[in-house]
Amino acid sequence: MAKPNKKGPTTTVQIYCSKCRTLLYKYRKGGKGALVKCFIERIVENHTKIACSCPECGVTFARETLIRGIPAYKMIGGKVTMK
């Protein structure tokens, strides 16, 4: 399988915690579908102190995994929103 493009897409989205509306990431997302995974190399700004955990309410919103050999966060359904 092909690896994700290093440069990535130019569309930047903001990812928020669904529970407390805290900004978690600014992320270069490709496509127009739902947010299922975040490749770590495409995260522009990281506002979390502990990986995959909201800094305000402490909710775990993702799991660390490897997708096509690249480190990524697999999002848990309903835990994050994006704008």
PDB file of C-alpha atoms in Angstrom:
ATOM      1  CA  MET A   1       0.000   0.000   0.000  1.00  0.00           C
ATOM      2  CA  ALA A   2       1.116   3.551  -0.681  1.00  0.00           C
ATOM      3  CA  LYS A   3       2.415   5.764   2.092  1.00  0.00           C
ATOM      4  CA  PRO A   4       0.694   9.116   2.739  1.00  0.00           C
ATOM      5  CA  ASN A   5       2.165  12.134   0.984  1.00  0.00           C
ATOM      6  CA  LYS A   6       4.822  13.751   3.213  1.00  0.00           C
ATOM      7  CA  LYS A   7       3.811  17.287   2.277  1.00  0.00           C
ATOM      8  CA  GLY A   8       0.154  16.414   2.638  1.00  0.00           C
ATOM      9  CA  PRO A   9      -2.916  18.391   1.628  1.00  0.00           C
ATOM     10  CA  THR A  10      -3.172  22.148   2.029  1.00  0.00           C
ATOM     11  CA  THR A  11      -6.614  22.122   3.734  1.00  0.00           C
ATOM     12  CA  THR A  12      -6.151  22.732   7.462  1.00  0.00           C
ATOM     13  CA  VAL A  13      -8.905  21.751   9.920  1.00  0.00           C
ATOM     14  CA  GLN A  14      -9.188  22.397  13.639  1.00  0.00           C
ATOM     15  CA  ILE A  15      -9.957  19.390  15.833  1.00  0.00           C
ATOM     16  CA  TYR A  16     -11.849  19.950  19.103  1.00  0.00           C
ATOM     17  CA  CYS A  17     -12.853  17.753  22.057  1.00  0.00           C
ATOM     18  CA  SER A  18     -16.576  16.965  21.814  1.00  0.00           C
ATOM     19  CA  LYS A  19     -17.091  17.137  25.573  1.00  0.00           C
ATOM     20  CA  CYS A  20     -15.441  20.446  26.542  1.00  0.00           C
ATOM     21  CA  ARG A  21     -14.791  22.075  23.098  1.00  0.00           C
ATOM     22  CA  THR A  22     -11.041  22.487  23.748  1.00  0.00           C
ATOM     23  CA  LEU A  23      -8.794  22.874  20.680  1.00  0.00           C
ATOM     24  CA  LEU A  24      -6.659  19.740  20.346  1.00  0.00           C
ATOM     25  CA  TYR A  25      -4.959  19.920  16.938  1.00  0.00           C
ATOM     26  CA  LYS A  26      -4.612  21.863  13.735  1.00  0.00           C
ATOM     27  CA  TYR A  27      -4.327  19.154  11.078  1.00  0.00           C
ATOM     28  CA  ARG A  28      -3.766  18.999   7.303  1.00  0.00           C
ATOM     29  CA  LYS A  29      -6.656  16.769   6.222  1.00  0.00           C
ATOM     30  CA  GLY A  30      -7.129  15.255   2.803  1.00  0.00           C
ATOM     31  CA  GLY A  31     -10.568  14.523   1.364  1.00  0.00           C
ATOM     32  CA  LYS A  32     -13.973  15.626   2.561  1.00  0.00           C
ATOM     33  CA  GLY A  33     -15.126  12.688   4.688  1.00  0.00           C
ATOM     34  CA  ALA A  34     -15.250  12.162   8.428  1.00  0.00           C
ATOM     35  CA  LEU A  35     -12.104  12.273  10.558  1.00  0.00           C
ATOM     36  CA  VAL A  36     -11.099   8.651  11.130  1.00  0.00           C
ATOM     37  CA  LYS A  37      -7.349   8.933  11.607  1.00  0.00           C
ATOM     38  CA  CYS A  38      -4.657  11.589  12.024  1.00  0.00           C
ATOM     39  CA  PHE A  39      -1.180  10.949  10.696  1.00  0.00           C
ATOM     40  CA  ILE A  40       1.233  12.435  13.249  1.00  0.00           C
ATOM     41  CA  GLU A  41       3.428  13.986  10.536  1.00  0.00           C
ATOM     42  CA  ARG A  42       0.459  16.056   9.267  1.00  0.00           C
ATOM     43  CA  ILE A  43      -0.341  17.690  12.638  1.00  0.00           C
ATOM     44  CA  VAL A  44       0.537  21.389  12.307  1.00  0.00           C
ATOM     45  CA  GLU A  45      -0.154  22.472  15.912  1.00  0.00           C
ATOM     46  CA  ASN A  46      -0.483  20.114  18.875  1.00  0.00           C
ATOM     47  CA  HIS A  47      -2.234  21.531  21.968  1.00  0.00           C
ATOM     48  CA  THR A  48      -2.297  18.268  23.967  1.00  0.00           C
ATOM     49  CA  LYS A  49       0.107  17.563  26.818  1.00  0.00           C
ATOM     50  CA  ILE A  50      -0.431  13.776  26.862  1.00  0.00           C
ATOM     51  CA  ALA A  51      -0.906  12.000  23.539  1.00  0.00           C
ATOM     52  CA  CYS A  52      -4.544  11.124  22.730  1.00  0.00           C
ATOM     53  CA  SER A  53      -5.893  12.758  25.888  1.00  0.00           C
ATOM     54  CA  CYS A  54      -7.758  16.073  26.229  1.00  0.00           C
ATOM     55  CA  PRO A  55      -5.785  18.594  28.342  1.00  0.00           C
ATOM     56  CA  GLU A  56      -8.972  20.043  29.929  1.00  0.00           C
ATOM     57  CA  CYS A  57     -11.298  17.120  30.724  1.00  0.00           C
ATOM     58  CA  GLY A  58      -8.861  14.187  30.364  1.00  0.00           C
ATOM     59  CA  VAL A  59     -11.031  12.186  27.934  1.00  0.00           C
ATOM     60  CA  THR A  60      -9.149   9.710  25.733  1.00  0.00           C
ATOM     61  CA  PHE A  61     -10.164  10.597  22.167  1.00  0.00           C
ATOM     62  CA  ALA A  62      -7.824   8.384  20.086  1.00  0.00           C
ATOM     63  CA  ARG A  63      -5.478   5.403  20.084  1.00  0.00           C
ATOM     64  CA  GLU A  64      -1.895   5.342  18.846  1.00  0.00           C
ATOM     65  CA  THR A  65      -1.372   2.913  15.971  1.00  0.00           C
ATOM     66  CA  LEU A  66       0.593   2.254  12.790  1.00  0.00           C
ATOM     67  CA  ILE A  67      -1.268   2.755   9.504  1.00  0.00           C
ATOM     68  CA  ARG A  68       0.665   1.598   6.436  1.00  0.00           C
ATOM     69  CA  GLY A  69       3.817   1.687   8.556  1.00  0.00           C
ATOM     70  CA  ILE A  70       3.330   5.351   9.546  1.00  0.00           C
ATOM     71  CA  PRO A  71       2.557   6.422  13.155  1.00  0.00           C
ATOM     72  CA  ALA A  72      -0.990   7.757  13.448  1.00  0.00           C
ATOM     73  CA  TYR A  73      -3.847   8.375  15.882  1.00  0.00           C
ATOM     74  CA  LYS A  74      -7.021   6.371  15.231  1.00  0.00           C
ATOM     75  CA  MET A  75      -9.964   8.485  16.407  1.00  0.00           C
ATOM     76  CA  ILE A  76     -12.673   7.057  18.666  1.00  0.00           C
ATOM     77  CA  GLY A  77     -16.107   7.799  17.190  1.00  0.00           C
ATOM     78  CA  GLY A  78     -17.917  10.793  18.676  1.00  0.00           C
ATOM     79  CA  LYS A  79     -15.028  11.999  20.856  1.00  0.00           C
ATOM     80  CA  VAL A  80     -13.800  14.764  18.529  1.00  0.00           C
ATOM     81  CA  THR A  81     -15.332  17.350  16.205  1.00  0.00           C
ATOM     82  CA  MET A  82     -13.676  19.334  13.441  1.00  0.00           C
ATOM     83  CA  LYS A  83     -14.238  22.712  11.793  1.00  0.00           C
TER      84      LYS A  83
END
